[in-house]
Every structure is written in C-alpha cells, then in structure tokens.
Coordinates of N, CA and C in Angstrom, one line a residue:
M1 N 0.9 -1.2 -0.1 CA 0.0 0.0 0.0 C 0.8 1.2 0.0
T2 N 0.5 2.2 -0.8 CA 1.4 3.5 -0.9 C 0.7 4.5 0.0
T3 N 1.6 5.4 0.5 CA 1.2 6.4 1.4 C 0.6 7.5 0.5
T4 N -0.5 8.1 0.9 CA -1.3 9.1 0.1 C -1.0 10.3 1.0
Q5 N -1.4 11.6 0.4 CA -1.4 12.8 1.1 C -2.5 12.6 2.3
W6 N -3.5 11.9 2.1 CA -4.5 11.6 3.1 C -3.9 11.0 4.3
D7 N -3.1 10.0 4.1 CA -2.4 9.3 5.1 C -1.3 10.2 5.9
N8 N -0.9 11.2 5.4 CA 0.1 12.0 6.1 C -0.7 13.2 6.8
L9 N -2.0 13.3 6.6 CA -2.9 14.3 7.3 C -2.7 14.2 8.8
P10 N -3.0 12.9 9.3 CA -2.9 12.8 10.9 C -1.6 13.3 11.5
R11 N -0.6 13.1 10.8 CA 0.7 13.5 11.3 C 0.9 15.0 11.2
L12 N 0.3 15.6 10.2 CA 0.4 17.1 10.1 C -0.5 17.7 11.2
I13 N -1.6 17.2 11.5 CA -2.4 17.7 12.6 C -1.8 17.5 13.9
E14 N -1.1 16.4 14.1 CA -0.4 16.1 15.4 C 0.6 17.0 15.6
V15 N 1.6 17.4 14.5 CA 2.6 18.3 14.8 C 2.1 19.8 15.0
N16 N 0.8 19.9 14.7 CA 0.1 21.3 15.0 C -0.5 21.3 16.3
G17 N -0.3 20.5 17.1 CA -0.9 20.4 18.4 C -2.2 19.6 18.5
G18 N -2.6 18.8 17.6 CA -3.7 17.9 17.6 C -4.8 18.5 16.9
H19 N -4.6 19.6 16.3 CA -5.8 20.3 15.7 C -5.2 21.2 14.6
L20 N -6.0 21.5 13.5 CA -5.7 22.3 12.4 C -6.7 23.1 11.8
D21 N -6.6 24.3 11.5 CA -7.6 25.1 10.9 C -7.4 25.2 9.4
W22 N -8.3 24.7 8.6 CA -8.2 24.7 7.1 C -9.5 25.3 6.6
N23 N -9.3 25.6 5.3 CA -10.4 26.1 4.6 C -11.1 24.9 3.8
V24 N -12.1 24.9 3.4 CA -12.7 23.8 2.6 C -11.9 23.6 1.3
S25 N -11.5 24.8 0.8 CA -10.6 24.7 -0.5 C -9.3 23.9 -0.3
E26 N -8.8 23.9 0.9 CA -7.7 23.0 1.2 C -8.0 21.5 1.2
L27 N -9.1 21.2 1.7 CA -9.7 19.9 1.8 C -9.9 19.4 0.3
L28 N -10.6 20.2 -0.5 CA -10.8 20.0 -2.0 C -9.6 19.8 -2.7
G29 N -8.5 20.4 -2.4 CA -7.2 20.2 -3.0 C -6.6 18.9 -2.7
L30 N -6.7 18.5 -1.4 CA -6.3 17.2 -1.0 C -7.0 16.2 -1.7
A31 N -8.4 16.4 -2.0 CA -9.2 15.5 -2.7 C -9.1 15.4 -4.2
G32 N -8.4 16.5 -4.6 CA -8.3 16.5 -6.1 C -9.5 17.0 -6.7
A33 N -10.3 17.8 -6.0 CA -11.5 18.3 -6.5 C -11.6 19.9 -6.7
R34 N -12.5 20.4 -7.5 CA -12.5 21.8 -7.6 C -13.7 22.4 -6.8
A35 N -14.8 21.6 -6.8 CA -16.1 22.2 -6.1 C -16.4 21.2 -5.0
A36 N -17.2 21.6 -4.1 CA -17.6 21.0 -2.9 C -19.1 20.4 -3.1
G37 N -19.1 19.6 -4.1 CA -20.4 18.9 -4.3 C -20.8 18.0 -3.2
A38 N -22.0 17.5 -3.1 CA -22.4 16.7 -2.0 C -21.7 15.4 -1.9
R39 N -21.4 14.8 -3.1 CA -20.5 13.5 -3.1 C -19.2 13.8 -2.8
I40 N -18.5 14.8 -3.2 CA -17.3 15.1 -2.9 C -17.1 15.4 -1.3
V41 N -17.9 16.1 -0.7 CA -18.0 16.3 0.6 C -18.1 15.1 1.4
E42 N -19.0 14.3 1.0 CA -19.3 12.9 1.7 C -17.9 12.1 1.6
D43 N -17.3 12.1 0.5 CA -16.0 11.4 0.2 C -14.9 11.9 1.2
I44 N -14.8 13.2 1.3 CA -13.8 13.9 2.1 C -14.2 13.4 3.6
E45 N -15.4 13.5 4.1 CA -15.8 13.1 5.4 C -15.3 11.7 5.6
H46 N -15.5 10.9 4.7 CA -15.3 9.4 4.9 C -13.8 9.2 5.0
K47 N -13.0 9.9 4.1 CA -11.5 9.7 4.3 C -11.0 10.2 5.6
L48 N -11.6 11.4 6.1 CA -11.3 11.9 7.5 C -11.5 10.8 8.5
A49 N -12.9 10.3 8.4 CA -13.2 9.3 9.4 C -12.2 8.0 9.4
E50 N -11.9 7.6 8.3 CA -10.9 6.4 8.2 C -9.7 6.6 8.9
R51 N -9.3 7.9 8.9 CA -8.0 8.2 9.6 C -8.1 8.8 11.0
K52 N -9.3 8.6 11.5 CA -9.6 9.0 12.9 C -9.4 10.6 13.1
I53 N -9.8 11.4 12.0 CA -9.8 12.8 12.0 C -11.1 13.3 12.2
G54 N -11.4 14.0 13.3 CA -12.7 14.6 13.3 C -12.6 16.1 12.9
H55 N -13.8 16.6 12.7 CA -13.9 18.1 12.2 C -15.1 18.8 12.8
L56 N -14.9 20.1 12.8 CA -16.0 21.0 13.3 C -16.1 22.1 12.2
P57 N -17.2 22.3 11.6 CA -18.4 21.8 12.0 C -18.6 20.3 11.8
P58 N -19.6 19.7 12.3 CA -19.8 18.2 12.1 C -20.0 17.9 10.7
R59 N -20.5 18.7 9.9 CA -20.8 18.6 8.4 C -19.9 19.5 7.7
I60 N -18.9 18.9 6.8 CA -18.1 19.8 6.0 C -18.9 20.8 5.1
P61 N -18.7 22.1 5.2 CA -19.5 23.0 4.4 C -19.2 22.9 2.9
R62 N -20.2 23.3 2.2 CA -20.0 23.2 0.7 C -19.4 24.4 0.0
D63 N -19.3 25.5 1.0 CA -18.7 26.8 0.5 C -17.2 26.6 0.7
R64 N -16.3 26.6 -0.3 CA -15.0 26.5 -0.3 C -14.3 27.5 0.6
T65 N -14.9 28.7 0.9 CA -14.2 29.7 1.6 C -14.3 29.4 3.1
C66 N -15.3 28.4 3.6 CA -15.5 28.3 5.0 C -14.4 27.6 5.6
R67 N -14.2 27.8 6.9 CA -13.1 27.1 7.7 C -13.7 26.0 8.4
V68 N -12.6 25.0 8.5 CA -13.0 23.7 9.3 C -11.9 23.4 10.2
L69 N -12.2 23.1 11.5 CA -11.1 22.8 12.4 C -11.2 21.1 12.4
L70 N -9.9 20.7 12.0 CA -9.6 19.3 11.9 C -8.9 19.0 13.2
Y71 N -9.2 17.7 13.7 CA -8.6 17.3 14.9 C -8.4 15.7 15.1
T72 N -7.4 15.3 15.7 CA -7.1 13.9 15.9 C -8.1 13.4 17.0
Q73 N -8.6 12.3 16.7 CA -9.8 11.8 17.7 C -9.1 10.9 18.7
D74 N -8.0 10.2 18.5 CA -7.7 9.1 19.3 C -6.3 9.2 20.0
R75 N -5.8 10.4 20.0 CA -4.5 10.7 20.6 C -4.6 11.7 21.7
P76 N -3.9 11.5 22.8 CA -4.1 12.6 23.9 C -3.9 14.1 23.3
G77 N -4.5 14.9 24.0 CA -4.3 16.3 23.6 C -5.7 17.1 23.3
L78 N -5.5 18.3 22.8 CA -6.7 19.0 22.4 C -7.6 18.3 21.5
G79 N -7.1 17.6 20.5 CA -8.0 16.9 19.6 C -8.9 15.9 20.3
L80 N -8.4 15.1 21.3 CA -9.3 14.3 22.0 C -10.3 15.0 22.9
V81 N -9.9 16.2 23.4 CA -10.9 17.0 24.1 C -11.9 17.5 23.3
L82 N -11.7 17.9 22.0 CA -12.6 18.4 21.1 C -13.6 17.4 20.7
H83 N -12.9 16.2 20.4 CA -13.8 15.0 20.0 C -14.8 14.5 21.1
S84 N -14.2 14.5 22.4 CA -15.2 14.2 23.5 C -16.2 15.1 23.6
A85 N -16.0 16.5 23.5 CA -16.9 17.4 23.7 C -18.1 17.4 22.6
R86 N -17.5 17.2 21.3 CA -18.5 17.0 20.2 C -19.5 15.8 20.4
K87 N -18.9 14.7 20.7 CA -19.6 13.6 21.0 C -20.7 13.8 22.2
L88 N -20.3 14.4 23.2 CA -21.2 14.8 24.3 C -22.4 15.7 23.8
A89 N -22.0 16.6 23.1 CA -23.0 17.6 22.6 C -24.0 16.9 21.5
E90 N -23.4 16.0 20.8 CA -24.4 15.4 19.9 C -25.1 14.3 20.5
G91 N -25.0 13.9 21.7 CA -25.6 12.8 22.3 C -25.1 11.5 21.9
Q92 N -23.9 11.4 21.4 CA -23.3 10.1 20.9 C -22.4 9.5 22.1
A93 N -22.9 8.8 22.9 CA -22.1 8.2 23.9 C -21.6 6.8 23.5
P94 N -20.3 6.5 23.9 CA -19.8 5.0 23.5 C -20.7 4.1 24.4
E95 N -20.8 2.9 23.7 CA -21.5 1.8 24.3 C -21.3 1.7 25.8
G96 N -22.2 1.7 26.7 CA -22.0 1.4 28.0 C -21.6 2.5 28.8
M97 N -21.6 3.8 28.1 CA -21.1 5.0 28.8 C -22.4 6.1 29.0
S98 N -22.7 6.5 30.2 CA -23.8 7.4 30.5 C -23.2 8.7 30.1
V99 N -24.3 9.7 30.1 CA -23.8 11.2 29.8 C -23.0 11.5 31.2
N100 N -23.3 11.1 32.4 CA -22.5 11.5 33.5 C -21.1 11.0 33.4
D101 N -20.9 9.7 32.8 CA -19.6 9.2 32.6 C -18.9 10.1 31.6
Q102 N -19.5 10.4 30.4 CA -18.9 11.3 29.5 C -18.4 12.6 30.1
V103 N -19.3 13.3 30.9 CA -19.0 14.5 31.4 C -17.8 14.4 32.3
G104 N -17.6 13.2 33.1 CA -16.5 13.0 34.0 C -15.3 12.8 33.2
V105 N -15.2 12.1 32.0 CA -14.1 11.8 31.3 C -13.6 13.2 30.7
L106 N -14.7 14.1 30.2 CA -14.3 15.3 29.6 C -13.7 16.2 30.7
A107 N -14.2 16.2 31.9 CA -13.7 17.1 33.0 C -12.3 16.6 33.3
T108 N -12.1 15.3 33.2 CA -10.7 14.9 33.6 C -9.7 15.4 32.5
L109 N -10.1 15.2 31.2 CA -9.2 15.7 30.1 C -8.9 17.2 30.2
L110 N -9.9 18.0 30.6 CA -9.9 19.3 30.6 C -8.9 19.8 31.7
R111 N -8.8 19.1 32.9 CA -7.9 19.4 33.9 C -6.4 19.6 33.5
M112 N -6.1 18.9 32.5 CA -4.7 19.0 31.9 C -4.4 20.4 31.5
Y113 N -5.5 21.1 31.2 CA -5.2 22.6 30.7 C -5.4 23.6 31.7
R114 N -5.7 23.4 32.9 CA -5.7 24.3 34.0 C -4.4 24.8 34.3
P115 N -4.2 26.2 34.5 CA -3.0 26.7 35.0 C -2.5 26.1 36.3
A116 N -1.2 25.9 36.4 CA -0.7 25.4 37.7 C -1.0 26.4 38.8
A117 N -1.3 25.9 40.0 CA -1.4 26.7 41.2 C 0.0 27.4 41.4
K118 N -0.1 28.7 41.9 CA 1.1 29.4 42.2 C 1.5 29.4 43.7

C-alpha cells in the first residue's frame, strides 16, 4: 500500500498540536476536486473518518471559503478533548457509557489545561 497525502494528514495535525484550521478549499485540493459537491464532501468526510480525524463543524460546508477545524480523535491532547466535547454535545455516547460518565471523562481531560497553582 502506498502512502497518500490523506495518510500524512494525521501527522500534520499532530505536529500542529492535535488540531488544524483549514479552509474547505484546502480539503478539496487534497481530494483533487474543484467544487464541494455533495458526493465530494461525503467522500472527504469518509476519508477523514478512516484516519480518525474529526472536524468541526460536524458536516463539511459546501462553501470552499468556509473554515474547518480538523482534529485527531484518538490521541491525547486538544483533539481528544474536542472529540469528546463534540460527541457529548451530539448525544453520542460510547456503548455502556452514560452522559454522567462522558462529562466525567471530559472534565478529567480538561484538567490538563488548567494553569498550575502558584
């Protein structure tokens, strides 16, 4: 299997702190497309999901000038925090996990970003 630009995207996001701010036009360029048609956007979302890359907004906009926040879903850092918050807001709990559990996990993740006591 050959490495594609899509396969390099998780690493690019990771070296940028677990999140990356892109325009839809940059995603279109990666997909080799000119316009953000419904099928193209669906394909982009699928390619991101295959690589455990989340995005906000939850649906890729069809306007090529719109910004999209990409983040890694499965690695420690801000990306995981963003993914956990998105899933909680969407009411998508992992199997066997209550909303209360999700809030607890998110609170634990957020503690890493509190300033140290002086």
